Short mmCIF file of C-alpha atoms in Angstrom, two decimals:
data_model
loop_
_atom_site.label_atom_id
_atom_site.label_comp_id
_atom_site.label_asym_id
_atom_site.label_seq_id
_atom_site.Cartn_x
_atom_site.Cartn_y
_atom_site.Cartn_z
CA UNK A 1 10.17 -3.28 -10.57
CA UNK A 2 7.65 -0.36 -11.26
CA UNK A 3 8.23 2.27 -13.47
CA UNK A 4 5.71 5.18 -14.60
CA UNK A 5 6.31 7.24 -17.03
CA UNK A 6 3.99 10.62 -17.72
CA UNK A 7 0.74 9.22 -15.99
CA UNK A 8 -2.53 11.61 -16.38
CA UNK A 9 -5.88 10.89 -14.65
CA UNK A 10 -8.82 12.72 -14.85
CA UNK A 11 -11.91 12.39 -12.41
CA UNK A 12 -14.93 13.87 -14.35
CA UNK A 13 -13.03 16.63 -16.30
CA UNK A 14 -10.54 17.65 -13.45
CA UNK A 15 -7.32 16.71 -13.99
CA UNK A 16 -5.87 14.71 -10.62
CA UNK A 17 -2.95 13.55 -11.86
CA UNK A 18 -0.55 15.60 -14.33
CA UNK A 19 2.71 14.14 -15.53
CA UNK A 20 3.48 11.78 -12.69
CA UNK A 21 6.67 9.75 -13.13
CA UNK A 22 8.79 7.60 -10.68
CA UNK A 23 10.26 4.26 -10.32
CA UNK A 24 9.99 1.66 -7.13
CA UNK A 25 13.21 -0.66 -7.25
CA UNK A 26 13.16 -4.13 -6.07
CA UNK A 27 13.55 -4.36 -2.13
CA UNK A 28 12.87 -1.02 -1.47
CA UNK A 29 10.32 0.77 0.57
CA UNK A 30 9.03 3.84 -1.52
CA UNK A 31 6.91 6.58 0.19
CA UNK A 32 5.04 9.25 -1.70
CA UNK A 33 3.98 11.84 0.94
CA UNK A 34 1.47 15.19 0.17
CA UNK A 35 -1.56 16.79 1.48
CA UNK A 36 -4.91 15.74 1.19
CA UNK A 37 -5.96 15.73 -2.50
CA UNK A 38 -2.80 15.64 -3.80
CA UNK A 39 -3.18 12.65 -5.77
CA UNK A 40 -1.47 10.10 -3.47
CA UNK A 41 -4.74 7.51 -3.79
CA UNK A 42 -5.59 8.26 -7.17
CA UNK A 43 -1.26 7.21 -8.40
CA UNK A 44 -1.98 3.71 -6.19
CA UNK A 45 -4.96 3.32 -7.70
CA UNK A 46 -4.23 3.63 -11.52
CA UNK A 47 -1.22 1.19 -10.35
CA UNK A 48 -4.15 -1.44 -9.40
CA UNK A 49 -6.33 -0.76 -12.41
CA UNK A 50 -9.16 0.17 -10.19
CA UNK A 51 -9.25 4.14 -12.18
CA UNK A 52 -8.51 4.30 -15.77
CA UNK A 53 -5.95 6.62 -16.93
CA UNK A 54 -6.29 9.16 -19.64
CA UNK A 55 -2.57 9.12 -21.17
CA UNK A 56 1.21 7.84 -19.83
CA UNK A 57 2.68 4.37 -19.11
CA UNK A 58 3.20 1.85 -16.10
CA UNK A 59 4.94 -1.11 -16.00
CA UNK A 60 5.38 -3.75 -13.56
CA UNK A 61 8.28 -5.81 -13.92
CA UNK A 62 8.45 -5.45 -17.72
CA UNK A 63 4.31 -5.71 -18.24
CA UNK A 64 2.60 -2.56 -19.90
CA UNK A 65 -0.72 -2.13 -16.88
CA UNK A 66 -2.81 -0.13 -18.73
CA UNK A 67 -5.10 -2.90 -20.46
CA UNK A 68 -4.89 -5.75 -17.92
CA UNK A 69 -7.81 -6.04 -14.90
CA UNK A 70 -7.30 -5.57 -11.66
CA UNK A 71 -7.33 -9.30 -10.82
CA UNK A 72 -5.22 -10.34 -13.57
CA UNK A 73 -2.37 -7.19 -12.14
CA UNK A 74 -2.73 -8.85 -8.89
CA UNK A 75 -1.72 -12.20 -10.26
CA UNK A 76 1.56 -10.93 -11.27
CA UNK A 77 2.68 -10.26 -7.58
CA UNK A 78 1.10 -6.55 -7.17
CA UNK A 79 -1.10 -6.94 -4.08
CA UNK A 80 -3.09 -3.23 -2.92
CA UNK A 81 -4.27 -2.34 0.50
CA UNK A 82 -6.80 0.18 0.37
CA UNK A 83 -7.60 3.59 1.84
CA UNK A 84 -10.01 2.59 4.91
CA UNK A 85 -8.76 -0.86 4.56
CA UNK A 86 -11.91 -2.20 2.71
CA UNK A 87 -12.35 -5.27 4.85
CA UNK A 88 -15.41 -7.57 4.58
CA UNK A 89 -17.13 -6.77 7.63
CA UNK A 90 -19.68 -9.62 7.64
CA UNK A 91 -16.91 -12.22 7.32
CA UNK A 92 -15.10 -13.44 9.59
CA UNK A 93 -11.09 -13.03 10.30
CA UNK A 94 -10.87 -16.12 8.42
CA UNK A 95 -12.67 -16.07 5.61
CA UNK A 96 -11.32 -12.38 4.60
CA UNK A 97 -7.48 -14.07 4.45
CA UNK A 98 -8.68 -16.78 2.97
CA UNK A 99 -10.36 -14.45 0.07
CA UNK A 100 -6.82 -12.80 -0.23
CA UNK A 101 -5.63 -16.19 -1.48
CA UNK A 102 -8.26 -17.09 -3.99
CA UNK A 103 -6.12 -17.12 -6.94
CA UNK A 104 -4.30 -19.74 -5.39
CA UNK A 105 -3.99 -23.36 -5.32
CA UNK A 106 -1.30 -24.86 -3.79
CA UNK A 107 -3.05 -25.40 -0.12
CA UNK A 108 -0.05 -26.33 2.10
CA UNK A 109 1.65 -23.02 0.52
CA UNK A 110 -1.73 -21.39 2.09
CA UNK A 111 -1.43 -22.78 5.50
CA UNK A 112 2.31 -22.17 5.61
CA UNK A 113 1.15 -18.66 5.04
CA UNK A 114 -1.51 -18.46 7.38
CA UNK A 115 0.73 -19.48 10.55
CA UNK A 116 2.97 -16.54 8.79
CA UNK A 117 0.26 -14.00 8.62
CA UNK A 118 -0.99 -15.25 13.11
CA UNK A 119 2.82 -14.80 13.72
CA UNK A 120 3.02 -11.16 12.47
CA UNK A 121 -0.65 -10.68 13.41
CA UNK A 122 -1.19 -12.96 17.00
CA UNK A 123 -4.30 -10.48 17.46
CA UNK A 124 -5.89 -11.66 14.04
CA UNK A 125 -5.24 -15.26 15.44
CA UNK A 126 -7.19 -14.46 18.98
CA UNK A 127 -9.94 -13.38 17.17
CA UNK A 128 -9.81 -16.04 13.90
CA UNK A 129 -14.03 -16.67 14.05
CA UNK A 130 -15.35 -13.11 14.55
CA UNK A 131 -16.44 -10.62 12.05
CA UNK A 132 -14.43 -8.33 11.04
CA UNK A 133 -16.67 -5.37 11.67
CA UNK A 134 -16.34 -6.23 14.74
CA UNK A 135 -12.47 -5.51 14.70
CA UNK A 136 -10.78 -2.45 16.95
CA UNK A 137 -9.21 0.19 13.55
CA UNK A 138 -5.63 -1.35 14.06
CA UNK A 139 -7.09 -5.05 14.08
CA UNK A 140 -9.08 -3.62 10.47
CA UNK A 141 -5.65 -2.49 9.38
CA UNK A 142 -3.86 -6.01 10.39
CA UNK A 143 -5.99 -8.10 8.80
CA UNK A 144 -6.28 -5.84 5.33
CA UNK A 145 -2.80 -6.21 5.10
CA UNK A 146 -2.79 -10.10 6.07
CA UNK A 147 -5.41 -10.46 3.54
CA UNK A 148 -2.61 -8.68 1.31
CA UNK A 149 -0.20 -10.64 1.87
CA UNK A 150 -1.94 -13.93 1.30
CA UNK A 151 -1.17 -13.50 -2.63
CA UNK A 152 2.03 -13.97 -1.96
CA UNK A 153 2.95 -10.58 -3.63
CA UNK A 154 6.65 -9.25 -4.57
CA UNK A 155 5.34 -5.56 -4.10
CA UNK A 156 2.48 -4.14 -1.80
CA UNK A 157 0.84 -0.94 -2.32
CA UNK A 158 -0.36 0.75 1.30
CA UNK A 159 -2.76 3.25 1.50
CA UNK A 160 -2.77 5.51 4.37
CA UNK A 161 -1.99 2.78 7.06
CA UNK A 162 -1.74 4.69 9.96
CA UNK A 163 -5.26 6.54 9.11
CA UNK A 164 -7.27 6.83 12.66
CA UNK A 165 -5.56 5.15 14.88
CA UNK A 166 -3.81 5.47 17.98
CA UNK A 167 0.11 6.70 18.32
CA UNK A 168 1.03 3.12 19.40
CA UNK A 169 -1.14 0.78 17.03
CA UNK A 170 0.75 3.18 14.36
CA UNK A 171 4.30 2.18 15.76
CA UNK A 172 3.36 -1.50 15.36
CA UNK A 173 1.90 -0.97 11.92
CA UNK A 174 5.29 0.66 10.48
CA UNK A 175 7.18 -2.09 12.42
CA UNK A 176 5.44 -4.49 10.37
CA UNK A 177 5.93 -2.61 7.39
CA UNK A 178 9.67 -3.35 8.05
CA UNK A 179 9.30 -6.68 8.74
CA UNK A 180 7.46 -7.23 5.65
CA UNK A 181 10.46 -5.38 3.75
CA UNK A 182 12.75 -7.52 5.22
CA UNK A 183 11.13 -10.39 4.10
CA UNK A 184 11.49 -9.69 0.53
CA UNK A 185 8.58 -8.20 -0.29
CA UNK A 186 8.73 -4.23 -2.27
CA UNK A 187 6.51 -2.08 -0.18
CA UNK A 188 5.03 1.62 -2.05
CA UNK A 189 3.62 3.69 0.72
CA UNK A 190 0.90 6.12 0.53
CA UNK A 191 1.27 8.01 4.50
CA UNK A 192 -0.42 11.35 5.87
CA UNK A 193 1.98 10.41 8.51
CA UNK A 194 5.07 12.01 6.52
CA UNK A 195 7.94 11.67 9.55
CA UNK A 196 6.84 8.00 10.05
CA UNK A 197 6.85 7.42 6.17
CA UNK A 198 10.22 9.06 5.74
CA UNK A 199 11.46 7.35 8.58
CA UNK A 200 11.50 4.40 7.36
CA UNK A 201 11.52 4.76 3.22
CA UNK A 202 14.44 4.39 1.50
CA UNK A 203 13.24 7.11 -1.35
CA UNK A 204 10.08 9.31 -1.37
CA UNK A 205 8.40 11.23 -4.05
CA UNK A 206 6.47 14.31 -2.81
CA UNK A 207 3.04 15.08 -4.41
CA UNK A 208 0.94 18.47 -4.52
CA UNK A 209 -2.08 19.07 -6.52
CA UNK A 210 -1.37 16.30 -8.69
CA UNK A 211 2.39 17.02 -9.47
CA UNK A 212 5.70 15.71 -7.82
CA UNK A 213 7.57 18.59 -7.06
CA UNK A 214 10.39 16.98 -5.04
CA UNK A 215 11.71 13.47 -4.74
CA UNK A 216 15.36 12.15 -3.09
CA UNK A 217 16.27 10.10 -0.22
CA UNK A 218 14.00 9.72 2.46
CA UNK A 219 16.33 10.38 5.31
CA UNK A 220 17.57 13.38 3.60
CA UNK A 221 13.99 14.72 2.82
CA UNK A 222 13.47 14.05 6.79
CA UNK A 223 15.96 17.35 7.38
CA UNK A 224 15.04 19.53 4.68
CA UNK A 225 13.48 22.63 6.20
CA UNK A 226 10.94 22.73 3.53
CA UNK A 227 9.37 19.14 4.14
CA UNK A 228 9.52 19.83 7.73
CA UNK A 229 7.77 23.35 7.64
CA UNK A 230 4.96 21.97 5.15
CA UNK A 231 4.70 18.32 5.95
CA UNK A 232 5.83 17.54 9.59
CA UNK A 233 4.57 20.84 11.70
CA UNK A 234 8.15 21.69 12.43
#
């Protein structure tokens, strides 16, 4: 469904991404795991077309990214939830779902969707008329990712989900993250949180200063002494 093939980015002369390649297959749930400043934001982010890459290729599903906008990639089913979730915190719970489905037209589709989104999200739904500044961090995180969703995409891109908040929010977040698998939907995940990335990824990359230096099955990575001594504090 994704495939990238020798990607470099540069930021201002330094070079934050070298050589990246890897592949997300349909249905899967890909994690790429790696310290901070590894280049885990910058890879979803050239994916989006929100950073402009200096040299390499991505595709998704068969179309060449690198000249298309970012609203045009998220037409064709690639939906991004940011780092910080990037919420409109003057709007209300609402009004930022109903800006994740403004390429859309088909309004029953959008209200069939909506009751979706209150079903995986009943918090969102308690709270449908107030601002979203207002929101606890996990509520933040639940409605970036309902806003997400409410393109309809085949494949999500998370950004560091779990990112400030408490051990049990996170548990519900990756549960959802599941769920949303399940549903149909190709999930590439960007986690600080490697054991809860690996734990439930099918495949994972792993990324330092800018490089992959490993990649395999998830589960397997989980037990390699390695990953655990550098990435989970074991």
């Amino acid at each position: 469904m994704l495939k990238i093939d020798n990607l470099n980015v540069y930021y201002e002369g330094i070079h934050a991404l070298k050589d990246i390649s890897l592949e997300v297959n349909q249905g899967e749930i890909v994690t790429l795991i790696g310290a901070n400043g590894a280049g885990k934001t910058s890879t979803l982010r050239a994916i989006s077309g929100l950073v402009p890459y200096k040299s390499g290729d991505i595709n998704f599903k068969g179309n060449a990214l690198k000249t298309i906008a970012p609203h045009k990639i998220l037409s064709l089913g690639l939906s991004h939830v940011p780092e910080g979730r990037k919420i409109f915190p003057e709007l209300t719970v609402m009004e930022n779902l109903e800006l994740g489905a403004y390429l859309r037209k088909d309004k029953k589709g959008i209200a069939t969707d909506m009751e979706s989104i209150f079903t995986k999200f009943p918090r969102l739904k308690e709270r449908i008329k107030q601002r979203a500044g207002t929101l606890s961090g996990g509520e933040q995180q639940m409605l970036a990712m309902g806003r997400a969703l409410m393109c309809r995409p085949e494949m999500i891109l998370l950004d560091e989900p779990s990112m400030g908040l408490a051990p049990l929010v996170v548990k519900g977040i990756f549960d959802t993250i599941q769920e949303i698998n399940a549903g149909g939907t190709t999930v590439l995940l960007v986690e600080q949180n490697a054991h809860m990335a690996l734990s439930i990824a099918d495949r994972a990359y792993v990324l330092e200063t800018g490089s992959i230096v490993l990649e395999g099955n998830a589960k397997e990575l989980l037990q390699d002494d390695k990953i655990r001594s550098a990435y989970l504090g074991e």
